[in-house]
């Protein structure tokens, strides 16, 4: 009995959150779950599965944030997920309850999906969100009358200003959900005997579930092949037209909705003149200048605000390495901690300020409604390059990370435009490149103002991002002529109203993305740092022993401290050069020497193929091993002190540093991105082509940069 009571106490009730795009669904999800969110994947697809928990009155409710959709007539992979989760296909556990979020100022549009959910027979409650916007537009909704028509609980909220959200928690806690009154008799659309066969086959509860299964079950790759074949054969043997059935259902549903809205809306939205802000933001000249100015402001702010915490973090880890050397007994373990683990962790943590700020700014652009304008604005000149207006979403996402950018391309229906977008998105300078840019710009570009207010370092960073954009456009133009298709495409995008950003959501985004960077990229960086330490600390025994014996012999009769330090530094350099990683670096040095790189930089190029940001931590580890950890030098100081023994100049001079930055602008140095491209294209052909062309382009552009600046 006690065991049964315990299982009841810990049982988590699943609540699905669904709605059209831009209705405030994410705000409600963040309010309910806070930082207790996790990201996974739905089986069989690449769509993110976002869940979180909320504890109410001693009970735990799991909130599932479904992808935004306008109806249960899905075309994209994102929208098929809503069909799968809500239609009880047994691939995904059906939620106990469903919360439908509707924009109060767009009631008819939201009710289309809401009435479909009611016909599915789910336990539903409707949230009429954005009540402030409806009030501003002089729209009054009789919520009680709407409840009488639909038969499900109705709650009015203004999530942005946190009005009505406490009542929302009470609604969930009290399980105030119900099954509404079916609005459309689907047997008017599809013969009853066919619906009954499907209900029996899949153990469904009502005819509308069977209708949804007929329409989209065959498209769901996660369903058993036998079930999909059965559905295809059933449809082929029937004498009804699927497209006509959808049109007939839409006509019947909107007839019901129009009747309901006419009775519950007191005053409909008045026609509004075009926004004066949009006339400027979407201007064919000023619009682009404003966009470029916003990007410049973001990069300048990243440099200004992030420099202080970066310096503190960098100095802190340098001190930790020094303290470990001073207080722990000499030996391999101490060396591993001070020269491998600590610099590796430092190479991750130091960039949290920039990563957090970058994602924070992107969240603000999305939250204010500006990003949708950018989609519309960019469509004008992306078309000639073979791209779609929707390509800007993957490309802008690529500024944060190429992986979600590549995945976002699935919403582009045209195969050619989707493939071009996937192939060029990794050329956008992602956040993983940011650590490389920032360190190298800090070494070679003076911290000065141009025109009295523009930071020269921020201008250099913006130039690198623009160089990546130029690479995207020129590569897209070439692919436009290489890839062939007869499909035509059009742009349809909703321009949401301008709103002030929700700072709580922005903060959650910054925290979650920074945590992901530390836990995901950090694991790779730390692991590679430890492997690097091993490869850099050990080598062929005969070589290493000979170097140590010769060094010991030279030190026997020397008393001068400066000479001793010089011999020890020379020995450290020789040991590193003859280590396993040194041998690898020497092997590729002839290939990379024309770019201005030595064998140590070559080591970083090899390791950073796993993830671009590994470059900095690799250099930190290499120079920690070669130098004296007790000097507590920061990463930037270590790199700044390196001298090329052949030329006598700084290793990271202007020519070499800019060559490296340009190399990383174009190089495909991310195995995770390649894996996602393979998953999206279902073949290794495109990732291989992507790697070859990006590597060749990176080498050529880095070579030209070094030769011009030398």
XYZ file of C-alpha atoms in Angstrom:
710
model
C 0.000 0.000 0.000
C 2.800 2.411 0.925
C 4.458 1.694 -2.407
C 1.233 2.475 -4.274
C 0.773 5.744 -2.384
C 4.362 6.760 -3.169
C 3.922 6.087 -6.881
C 0.808 8.296 -6.876
C 2.687 11.101 -5.167
C 5.545 11.161 -7.664
C 3.428 10.640 -10.790
C 3.956 13.516 -13.203
C 0.956 14.771 -15.177
C 1.811 15.749 -18.757
C 0.411 19.035 -20.119
C 0.988 19.898 -23.799
C 1.272 23.581 -24.717
C 0.207 24.383 -28.287
C -0.648 27.457 -30.343
C 0.017 29.448 -33.500
C 3.432 31.101 -33.899
C 3.847 34.495 -32.170
C 1.037 34.074 -29.615
C 3.228 34.222 -26.476
C 3.483 30.462 -26.017
C 7.196 30.613 -25.156
C 6.551 33.279 -22.513
C 3.970 31.058 -20.814
C 6.268 28.023 -21.061
C 9.166 29.965 -19.517
C 6.910 31.330 -16.756
C 5.709 27.872 -15.802
C 9.007 25.999 -16.050
C 11.647 28.678 -15.393
C 15.075 27.080 -15.627
C 13.839 23.501 -15.186
C 13.843 22.930 -18.948
C 15.494 20.238 -21.032
C 15.909 19.696 -24.749
C 15.779 16.347 -26.515
C 14.580 14.969 -29.835
C 11.402 13.270 -30.910
C 12.105 9.720 -32.157
C 12.589 9.445 -35.899
C 12.907 13.188 -36.544
C 15.306 16.047 -35.857
C 12.743 18.327 -34.222
C 13.636 19.578 -30.753
C 11.491 18.293 -27.892
C 11.295 21.009 -25.246
C 9.961 20.029 -21.830
C 10.011 21.419 -18.313
C 8.466 20.799 -14.915
C 6.322 22.941 -12.640
C 5.452 22.022 -9.054
C 1.975 23.097 -7.938
C 0.549 22.270 -4.516
C 2.923 19.362 -4.041
C 2.282 17.859 -7.483
C 4.602 17.843 -10.485
C 3.278 18.709 -13.935
C 5.445 18.100 -16.989
C 4.940 20.842 -19.594
C 5.574 19.850 -23.216
C 6.093 22.798 -25.578
C 4.861 21.685 -29.011
C 6.128 23.410 -32.189
C 3.980 26.341 -33.313
C 1.350 25.435 -35.911
C -1.711 27.045 -37.464
C -3.683 23.828 -37.871
C -3.565 20.052 -37.742
C -2.958 20.091 -41.510
C 0.826 19.885 -41.179
C 3.274 20.115 -44.062
C 6.572 20.525 -42.229
C 8.268 18.072 -39.896
C 7.681 20.464 -36.981
C 3.919 20.455 -37.527
C 3.667 16.669 -37.945
C 4.857 16.421 -34.325
C 1.624 18.082 -33.110
C -0.394 15.485 -35.034
C 1.668 12.635 -33.596
C 1.566 13.757 -29.953
C -2.114 14.686 -29.839
C -3.566 11.920 -32.006
C -2.670 9.022 -29.740
C -0.448 7.140 -32.197
C 1.318 5.340 -29.312
C 4.669 6.542 -30.668
C 4.468 9.467 -28.275
C 2.590 9.219 -24.974
C -0.556 11.288 -25.323
C -0.595 14.188 -22.836
C -3.134 14.157 -20.021
C -4.149 17.753 -20.745
C -3.692 20.363 -23.497
C -3.335 24.139 -23.135
C -4.173 26.017 -26.338
C -2.788 29.579 -26.531
C -4.657 32.011 -28.786
C -3.823 35.600 -29.733
C -6.901 37.519 -28.540
C -6.557 39.960 -31.432
C -6.572 37.082 -33.981
C -9.397 35.003 -32.546
C -10.693 33.380 -35.754
C -7.257 32.145 -36.741
C -6.630 30.622 -33.315
C -10.052 29.018 -33.100
C -9.376 26.942 -36.207
C -6.702 24.906 -34.408
C -8.641 25.010 -31.117
C -11.760 23.479 -32.677
C -9.664 20.763 -34.310
C -8.285 19.898 -30.868
C -11.813 19.759 -29.488
C -12.847 17.388 -32.265
C -9.853 15.182 -31.398
C -11.382 14.723 -27.948
C -8.447 16.000 -25.882
C -8.836 17.442 -22.367
C -8.490 21.094 -23.313
C -8.325 24.583 -21.800
C -7.966 27.731 -23.910
C -5.803 30.721 -22.985
C -6.802 33.976 -24.661
C -3.399 35.658 -24.471
C -2.324 39.183 -25.497
C -5.425 40.692 -23.914
C -3.601 44.039 -23.802
C -3.243 44.034 -27.587
C -6.917 43.154 -28.045
C -7.854 46.005 -25.718
C -5.646 48.425 -27.644
C -7.390 47.367 -30.845
C -10.783 47.767 -29.164
C -11.657 44.087 -29.321
C -13.818 42.730 -26.520
C -14.418 38.984 -26.249
C -17.322 37.519 -24.265
C -15.383 34.676 -22.677
C -18.405 33.110 -20.985
C -20.284 32.990 -24.281
C -17.225 31.410 -25.905
C -17.166 28.818 -23.112
C -20.817 27.960 -23.779
C -20.111 27.466 -27.493
C -16.959 25.346 -27.063
C -17.530 23.629 -23.728
C -13.934 24.055 -22.516
C -12.497 26.427 -19.846
C -11.433 29.866 -21.110
C -8.802 32.047 -19.391
C -7.811 35.564 -20.448
C -4.141 36.508 -19.898
C -1.475 39.050 -20.741
C 1.588 36.846 -20.386
C 4.049 39.575 -21.321
C 2.964 41.656 -18.336
C 2.295 38.532 -16.209
C -1.424 39.214 -15.853
C -3.612 36.171 -15.304
C -0.685 33.752 -14.977
C -1.410 32.944 -11.338
C -4.901 31.894 -12.430
C -3.235 29.768 -15.092
C -1.288 27.913 -12.397
C -4.518 27.364 -10.488
C -6.194 26.059 -13.644
C -3.412 23.492 -14.122
C -3.266 22.556 -10.439
C -7.040 22.010 -10.308
C -6.946 20.120 -13.625
C -9.602 22.440 -14.975
C -9.632 20.873 -18.444
C -12.523 19.276 -20.277
C -13.523 17.661 -23.545
C -15.564 20.115 -25.578
C -18.463 19.757 -27.951
C -17.509 18.400 -31.400
C -18.037 21.107 -34.017
C -17.580 19.280 -37.323
C -19.069 15.912 -38.185
C -16.169 14.459 -40.166
C -18.432 11.733 -41.529
C -19.754 14.438 -43.878
C -16.274 14.527 -45.394
C -15.064 10.888 -45.384
C -17.230 7.717 -45.582
C -18.038 6.316 -42.140
C -16.914 2.756 -42.985
C -13.371 3.951 -43.748
C -13.182 5.893 -40.486
C -14.391 2.859 -38.546
C -11.677 0.646 -40.098
C -8.969 3.101 -39.047
C -10.408 3.462 -35.546
C -10.352 -0.303 -35.116
C -6.849 -0.685 -36.570
C -5.218 1.947 -34.361
C -7.532 1.720 -31.339
C -8.689 5.341 -31.683
C -11.464 6.986 -29.691
C -13.376 9.064 -32.233
C -13.810 9.543 -36.016
C -11.798 12.779 -36.164
C -8.728 10.964 -34.829
C -9.221 8.426 -37.606
C -9.470 11.244 -40.164
C -6.189 12.746 -38.927
C -4.539 9.337 -39.087
C -5.714 8.866 -42.681
C -4.374 12.271 -43.675
C -0.970 12.239 -41.999
C -0.165 8.843 -40.539
C 1.503 7.736 -43.767
C 3.806 10.795 -43.623
C 5.093 10.076 -40.130
C 8.377 8.198 -40.556
C 8.306 7.169 -36.897
C 5.234 5.012 -37.469
C 5.809 1.308 -38.187
C 6.222 0.671 -41.908
C 3.442 -1.916 -41.837
C 0.973 0.677 -40.495
C 1.965 3.261 -43.102
C 1.617 0.743 -45.941
C -1.810 -0.283 -44.596
C -2.965 3.355 -44.619
C -1.615 3.981 -48.126
C -3.406 0.900 -49.472
C -6.650 1.863 -47.717
C -6.566 5.350 -49.238
C -5.712 3.973 -52.689
C -8.645 1.545 -52.570
C -11.145 4.248 -51.507
C -13.009 6.568 -53.849
C -12.585 9.891 -52.055
C -10.198 12.779 -52.856
C -7.936 13.718 -49.930
C -7.452 17.336 -51.000
C -11.169 17.865 -51.501
C -11.781 16.344 -48.060
C -9.446 18.907 -46.457
C -11.102 21.784 -48.320
C -14.548 20.570 -47.273
C -13.501 20.290 -43.625
C -11.966 23.784 -43.740
C -15.180 25.210 -45.210
C -17.383 23.530 -42.573
C -15.064 24.561 -39.723
C -14.779 28.220 -40.726
C -18.539 28.411 -41.135
C -18.909 27.356 -37.487
C -16.111 29.689 -36.348
C -17.555 32.689 -38.199
C -20.901 32.087 -36.519
C -19.289 31.855 -33.076
C -17.099 34.960 -33.537
C -20.059 37.034 -34.705
C -21.773 36.310 -31.370
C -18.886 36.718 -28.935
C -16.797 39.627 -30.346
C -18.328 42.958 -29.395
C -16.213 45.132 -31.650
C -13.938 43.815 -34.334
C -10.488 45.182 -35.056
C -10.482 48.448 -36.963
C -8.267 48.855 -39.999
C -4.913 50.298 -39.031
C -2.681 52.507 -41.105
C 0.718 51.062 -41.969
C 3.160 51.402 -39.109
C 5.459 54.404 -39.462
C 8.213 52.279 -37.964
C 7.757 49.646 -40.684
C 8.029 52.275 -43.400
C 11.545 52.912 -42.103
C 12.537 49.393 -41.040
C 11.402 47.889 -44.370
C 12.749 50.734 -46.524
C 14.798 49.437 -49.506
C 17.780 51.574 -48.428
C 17.383 52.594 -44.803
C 16.197 49.130 -43.808
C 19.541 47.548 -44.696
C 21.525 50.363 -43.096
C 19.525 49.979 -39.880
C 20.149 46.218 -39.892
C 23.900 46.736 -40.394
C 23.910 49.378 -37.638
C 22.145 46.995 -35.236
C 24.731 44.287 -35.937
C 27.593 46.761 -35.401
C 26.028 47.897 -32.107
C 25.711 44.281 -30.953
C 29.361 43.484 -31.703
C 30.618 46.695 -30.131
C 28.586 45.983 -27.000
C 29.926 42.432 -26.840
C 33.485 43.759 -26.808
C 32.783 46.530 -24.314
C 30.631 44.706 -21.781
C 32.302 41.300 -21.965
C 35.913 42.484 -21.685
C 35.817 42.963 -17.894
C 34.423 39.549 -16.884
C 36.646 37.920 -19.537
C 39.793 39.441 -18.064
C 38.731 38.399 -14.568
C 38.032 34.811 -15.631
C 41.265 34.592 -17.632
C 43.330 35.862 -14.701
C 41.522 33.597 -12.242
C 42.356 30.408 -14.136
C 45.947 31.519 -14.603
C 46.185 31.971 -10.816
C 44.606 28.558 -10.217
C 47.235 26.896 -12.407
C 49.975 28.698 -10.500
C 48.531 27.723 -7.117
C 48.332 24.072 -8.130
C 51.991 24.060 -9.154
C 53.018 25.762 -5.911
C 50.977 23.675 -3.476
C 50.824 20.188 -4.987
C 53.746 17.768 -5.175
C 55.485 17.676 -8.537
C 54.392 14.827 -10.769
C 52.200 13.790 -13.703
C 48.917 14.374 -11.828
C 49.826 17.931 -10.860
C 51.043 18.584 -14.391
C 47.794 17.206 -15.831
C 45.689 19.445 -13.578
C 47.758 22.622 -14.024
C 48.625 22.263 -17.707
C 45.706 20.240 -19.077
C 42.502 20.372 -17.051
C 42.602 23.957 -15.730
C 43.581 25.619 -19.059
C 40.956 23.434 -20.781
C 38.195 24.529 -18.405
C 39.426 28.111 -18.601
C 39.198 27.944 -22.394
C 35.478 27.201 -21.988
C 34.459 29.484 -19.132
C 36.245 32.574 -20.458
C 33.811 32.860 -23.364
C 30.576 32.583 -21.402
C 30.147 36.409 -21.303
C 30.317 36.722 -25.121
C 28.101 33.690 -25.734
C 25.482 34.914 -23.253
C 25.448 38.426 -24.730
C 25.203 37.174 -28.324
C 22.250 34.900 -27.595
C 20.675 37.609 -25.456
C 20.731 40.086 -28.341
C 19.309 37.498 -30.751
C 16.485 36.800 -28.278
C 15.725 40.534 -28.071
C 15.567 40.855 -31.879
C 13.167 37.904 -32.018
C 11.047 39.075 -29.090
C 10.546 42.621 -30.349
C 9.211 41.411 -33.708
C 12.203 42.770 -35.627
C 13.466 39.376 -36.826
C 10.296 38.759 -38.874
C 10.906 42.098 -40.601
C 14.440 40.984 -41.420
C 12.985 37.884 -43.146
C 10.743 40.084 -45.296
C 13.492 42.632 -45.941
C 16.123 40.094 -47.003
C 13.836 38.245 -49.424
C 14.261 41.095 -51.915
C 17.919 40.354 -52.598
C 18.242 36.722 -51.518
C 16.163 35.461 -54.451
C 18.795 36.271 -57.117
C 21.292 34.110 -55.182
C 19.016 31.064 -55.162
C 17.898 31.546 -51.567
C 14.407 31.955 -50.092
C 13.229 34.705 -47.778
C 12.854 32.041 -45.093
C 16.556 31.250 -45.558
C 17.349 34.259 -43.407
C 16.040 32.419 -40.339
C 18.565 29.555 -40.681
C 21.303 32.028 -41.642
C 20.677 34.346 -38.702
C 20.390 31.289 -36.443
C 23.771 30.307 -37.841
C 25.252 33.375 -36.154
C 24.505 31.594 -32.890
C 25.112 28.004 -34.035
C 25.062 26.279 -37.430
C 23.286 23.212 -36.027
C 19.872 24.827 -35.303
C 20.369 26.879 -38.471
C 20.680 23.758 -40.621
C 17.700 22.184 -38.846
C 15.588 25.334 -39.380
C 16.009 24.930 -43.140
C 13.501 22.063 -43.081
C 10.711 24.674 -43.087
C 11.697 25.690 -46.648
C 9.433 23.641 -48.902
C 11.442 24.088 -52.123
C 14.137 21.348 -52.289
C 16.705 23.436 -54.160
C 16.418 26.462 -51.871
C 16.505 24.193 -48.818
C 19.666 22.419 -50.013
C 21.419 25.686 -50.841
C 20.536 27.028 -47.395
C 21.874 23.889 -45.685
C 25.094 23.997 -47.698
C 25.908 27.650 -46.959
C 24.594 28.114 -43.400
C 27.910 26.921 -41.813
C 29.625 29.866 -43.550
C 27.809 32.224 -41.186
C 30.151 33.091 -38.331
C 28.738 31.147 -35.405
C 29.361 31.669 -31.701
C 32.032 28.936 -31.784
C 34.148 31.197 -34.007
C 33.685 34.125 -31.641
C 36.396 33.010 -29.164
C 38.933 32.733 -32.006
C 37.991 36.143 -33.409
C 38.045 37.903 -30.057
C 41.446 36.604 -28.950
C 43.147 37.287 -32.295
C 41.533 40.709 -32.768
C 42.635 41.601 -29.239
C 46.227 40.686 -30.186
C 46.426 42.614 -33.454
C 43.768 45.348 -33.623
C 44.238 48.410 -31.375
C 41.455 49.300 -28.965
C 40.797 52.704 -30.533
C 37.818 54.706 -31.723
C 37.150 55.583 -35.354
C 35.091 58.689 -36.139
C 35.012 59.325 -32.407
C 32.501 56.603 -31.507
C 33.100 53.358 -33.471
C 35.436 50.877 -31.790
C 38.067 49.592 -34.233
C 37.966 46.094 -32.725
C 34.185 45.935 -33.089
C 34.570 47.078 -36.702
C 37.070 44.267 -37.327
C 34.649 41.736 -35.833
C 31.785 43.053 -37.969
C 34.024 42.766 -41.051
C 34.596 39.074 -40.346
C 30.864 38.482 -40.049
C 30.278 40.396 -43.295
C 32.988 38.324 -44.986
C 31.074 35.200 -44.000
C 27.875 36.704 -45.457
C 29.683 37.457 -48.734
C 30.861 33.846 -48.779
C 27.260 32.705 -48.254
C 25.960 34.774 -51.173
C 28.696 33.876 -53.673
C 28.541 30.170 -52.803
C 24.736 30.254 -53.055
C 25.033 31.827 -56.502
C 27.287 28.982 -57.688
C 25.007 26.321 -56.178
C 22.022 27.977 -57.857
C 23.405 26.916 -61.231
C 24.601 23.505 -60.003
C 21.358 22.314 -58.371
C 18.346 21.909 -60.658
C 14.625 21.823 -59.852
C 11.350 22.821 -61.496
C 9.678 23.818 -58.213
C 8.554 27.403 -57.653
C 8.338 29.022 -54.245
C 6.766 32.044 -52.605
C 7.298 33.938 -49.365
C 4.482 34.164 -46.839
C 5.533 35.669 -43.526
C 3.585 37.156 -40.629
C 4.759 40.491 -39.240
C 3.926 40.420 -35.507
C 3.302 43.679 -33.636
C 6.277 45.475 -32.122
C 6.625 44.670 -28.441
C 9.076 45.405 -25.667
C 11.322 42.399 -25.024
C 10.397 40.113 -22.140
C 13.528 40.396 -20.038
C 12.764 37.253 -18.076
C 12.648 35.231 -21.303
C 15.828 36.893 -22.538
C 17.551 35.990 -19.270
C 16.385 32.370 -19.488
C 17.653 32.178 -23.087
C 21.056 33.543 -22.067
C 21.297 31.086 -19.182
C 20.140 28.056 -21.177
C 22.391 28.761 -24.173
C 25.407 29.427 -21.946
C 24.701 26.215 -20.044
C 24.458 24.318 -23.329
C 27.771 25.817 -24.473
C 29.488 24.785 -21.240
C 27.968 21.300 -21.006
C 28.077 20.368 -24.699
C 31.043 22.246 -26.178
C 32.753 22.197 -22.786
C 32.783 18.400 -22.634
C 34.469 18.225 -26.030
C 36.959 20.970 -25.180
C 37.892 19.467 -21.807
C 38.253 15.970 -23.249
C 40.446 17.228 -26.073
C 42.497 19.305 -23.613
C 43.265 16.193 -21.551
C 44.117 14.146 -24.642
C 46.289 17.014 -25.851
C 48.153 17.126 -22.557
C 48.915 13.412 -22.838
C 50.026 13.688 -26.475
C 52.048 16.830 -25.734
C 53.649 15.473 -22.547
C 54.744 12.126 -23.925
C 56.537 11.024 -27.051
C 58.811 8.272 -28.353
C 60.798 7.277 -25.226
C 64.148 7.248 -26.983
C 63.764 10.853 -28.191
C 62.356 12.204 -24.927
C 64.998 10.475 -22.763
C 67.810 11.753 -24.962
C 66.576 15.358 -24.711
C 66.293 15.134 -20.925
C 69.765 13.555 -20.578
C 71.375 16.230 -22.757
C 69.595 18.959 -20.802
C 70.697 17.461 -17.480
C 74.284 17.299 -18.709
C 74.236 20.973 -19.721
C 72.793 22.014 -16.337
C 75.367 20.136 -14.196
C 78.073 22.834 -14.192
C 75.829 25.894 -14.667
C 75.097 28.251 -11.760
C 73.845 31.336 -13.593
C 70.069 31.546 -13.037
C 69.347 33.228 -16.371
C 71.282 30.550 -18.249
C 69.494 27.817 -16.294
C 66.122 29.344 -17.199
C 67.189 29.585 -20.852
C 68.263 25.924 -20.966
C 65.037 24.800 -19.260
C 62.907 26.811 -21.715
C 64.832 25.337 -24.649
C 64.358 21.833 -23.197
C 60.597 22.374 -22.790
C 60.362 23.495 -26.403
C 62.347 20.465 -27.637
C 60.244 18.060 -25.544
C 57.040 19.538 -26.977
C 58.386 19.424 -30.521
C 59.309 15.737 -30.158
C 56.100 14.720 -28.372
C 53.407 12.790 -30.221
C 51.404 15.943 -30.914
C 54.581 17.766 -31.955
C 55.339 15.043 -34.501
C 51.797 15.415 -35.904
C 52.191 19.186 -36.102
C 55.542 18.896 -37.855
C 54.037 16.486 -40.370
C 51.469 19.035 -41.603
C 53.701 22.123 -41.230
C 54.831 22.170 -44.909
C 51.176 22.315 -45.987
C 50.202 25.188 -43.676
C 53.465 27.211 -43.802
C 52.242 29.238 -46.840
C 49.374 30.439 -44.622
C 51.811 31.753 -42.005
C 51.268 28.937 -39.505
C 53.847 26.919 -37.591
C 53.502 23.359 -36.319
C 51.943 24.483 -33.025
C 49.133 26.274 -34.842
C 48.839 23.142 -36.986
C 48.090 21.135 -33.841
C 45.245 23.525 -33.014
C 43.867 23.236 -36.550
C 43.734 19.437 -36.187
C 42.032 19.433 -32.793
C 39.580 22.208 -33.667
C 37.998 20.078 -36.373
C 35.903 18.620 -33.554
C 34.739 22.122 -32.589
C 36.116 25.492 -33.655
C 36.293 26.920 -30.150
C 38.811 24.184 -29.237
C 41.468 26.265 -31.037
C 41.972 28.661 -28.124
C 41.999 25.986 -25.421
C 44.472 23.971 -27.530
C 46.836 26.927 -27.784
C 46.424 27.527 -24.039
C 47.307 23.896 -23.297
C 50.251 23.828 -25.724
C 51.816 26.971 -24.295
C 51.034 25.947 -20.706
C 53.060 22.772 -21.274
C 55.864 24.589 -23.048
C 56.080 27.437 -20.560
C 56.186 27.748 -16.812
C 52.725 27.458 -15.211
C 53.940 29.413 -12.185
C 54.164 32.646 -14.155
C 50.327 32.851 -14.152
C 50.140 34.343 -17.637
C 46.685 34.659 -19.212
C 45.830 33.040 -22.550
C 46.140 36.341 -24.421
C 49.474 37.144 -22.792
C 50.865 33.700 -23.621
C 49.924 34.053 -27.276
C 51.238 37.605 -27.418
C 54.681 36.524 -26.156
C 55.248 33.787 -28.734
C 58.140 34.427 -31.133
C 58.666 32.747 -34.484
C 62.232 31.311 -34.293
C 62.691 31.614 -38.078
C 61.649 35.255 -38.573
C 62.234 36.577 -35.054
C 58.818 38.288 -35.200
C 55.774 37.598 -33.069
C 54.104 34.341 -34.038
C 50.680 35.993 -33.880
C 51.465 39.084 -35.922
C 48.900 40.893 -38.046
C 49.383 38.739 -41.172
C 49.199 35.399 -39.346
C 46.335 36.443 -37.069
C 44.160 37.736 -39.894
C 45.028 34.682 -41.984
C 43.789 32.515 -39.113
C 40.613 34.536 -38.684
C 39.848 34.319 -42.402
C 40.573 30.575 -42.328
C 38.006 30.108 -39.564
C 35.469 32.281 -41.390
C 35.293 29.694 -44.174
C 36.495 26.398 -42.668
C 34.123 23.558 -41.818
C 35.588 22.801 -38.386
C 32.604 21.194 -36.690
C 31.848 17.472 -36.705
C 28.474 18.060 -35.015
C 27.309 20.239 -37.905
C 28.368 17.600 -40.420
C 26.391 14.982 -38.509
C 23.278 17.189 -38.575
C 23.681 17.883 -42.319
C 23.867 14.141 -42.919
C 20.746 13.627 -40.810
C 18.831 16.360 -42.669
C 19.899 15.250 -46.181
C 19.759 11.502 -45.405
C 23.109 10.920 -47.145
C 26.851 11.495 -46.602
C 27.165 12.994 -50.094
C 26.341 16.558 -49.081
C 28.414 16.696 -45.860
C 31.452 15.442 -47.821
C 30.927 18.042 -50.558
C 30.451 20.688 -47.861
C 33.687 19.749 -46.085
C 35.730 19.703 -49.299
C 34.538 23.013 -50.714
C 34.695 24.880 -47.385
C 38.197 23.568 -46.582
C 39.476 24.496 -50.045
C 37.881 27.945 -49.807
C 39.329 28.488 -46.311
C 42.844 27.536 -47.459
C 42.709 29.773 -50.539
C 41.345 32.831 -48.703
C 43.782 32.411 -45.774
C 46.681 32.103 -48.243
C 45.665 35.310 -50.048
C 45.204 37.146 -46.741
C 48.655 36.173 -45.451
C 50.403 37.033 -48.724
C 48.688 40.446 -48.935
C 49.453 41.429 -45.318
C 52.990 40.002 -45.168
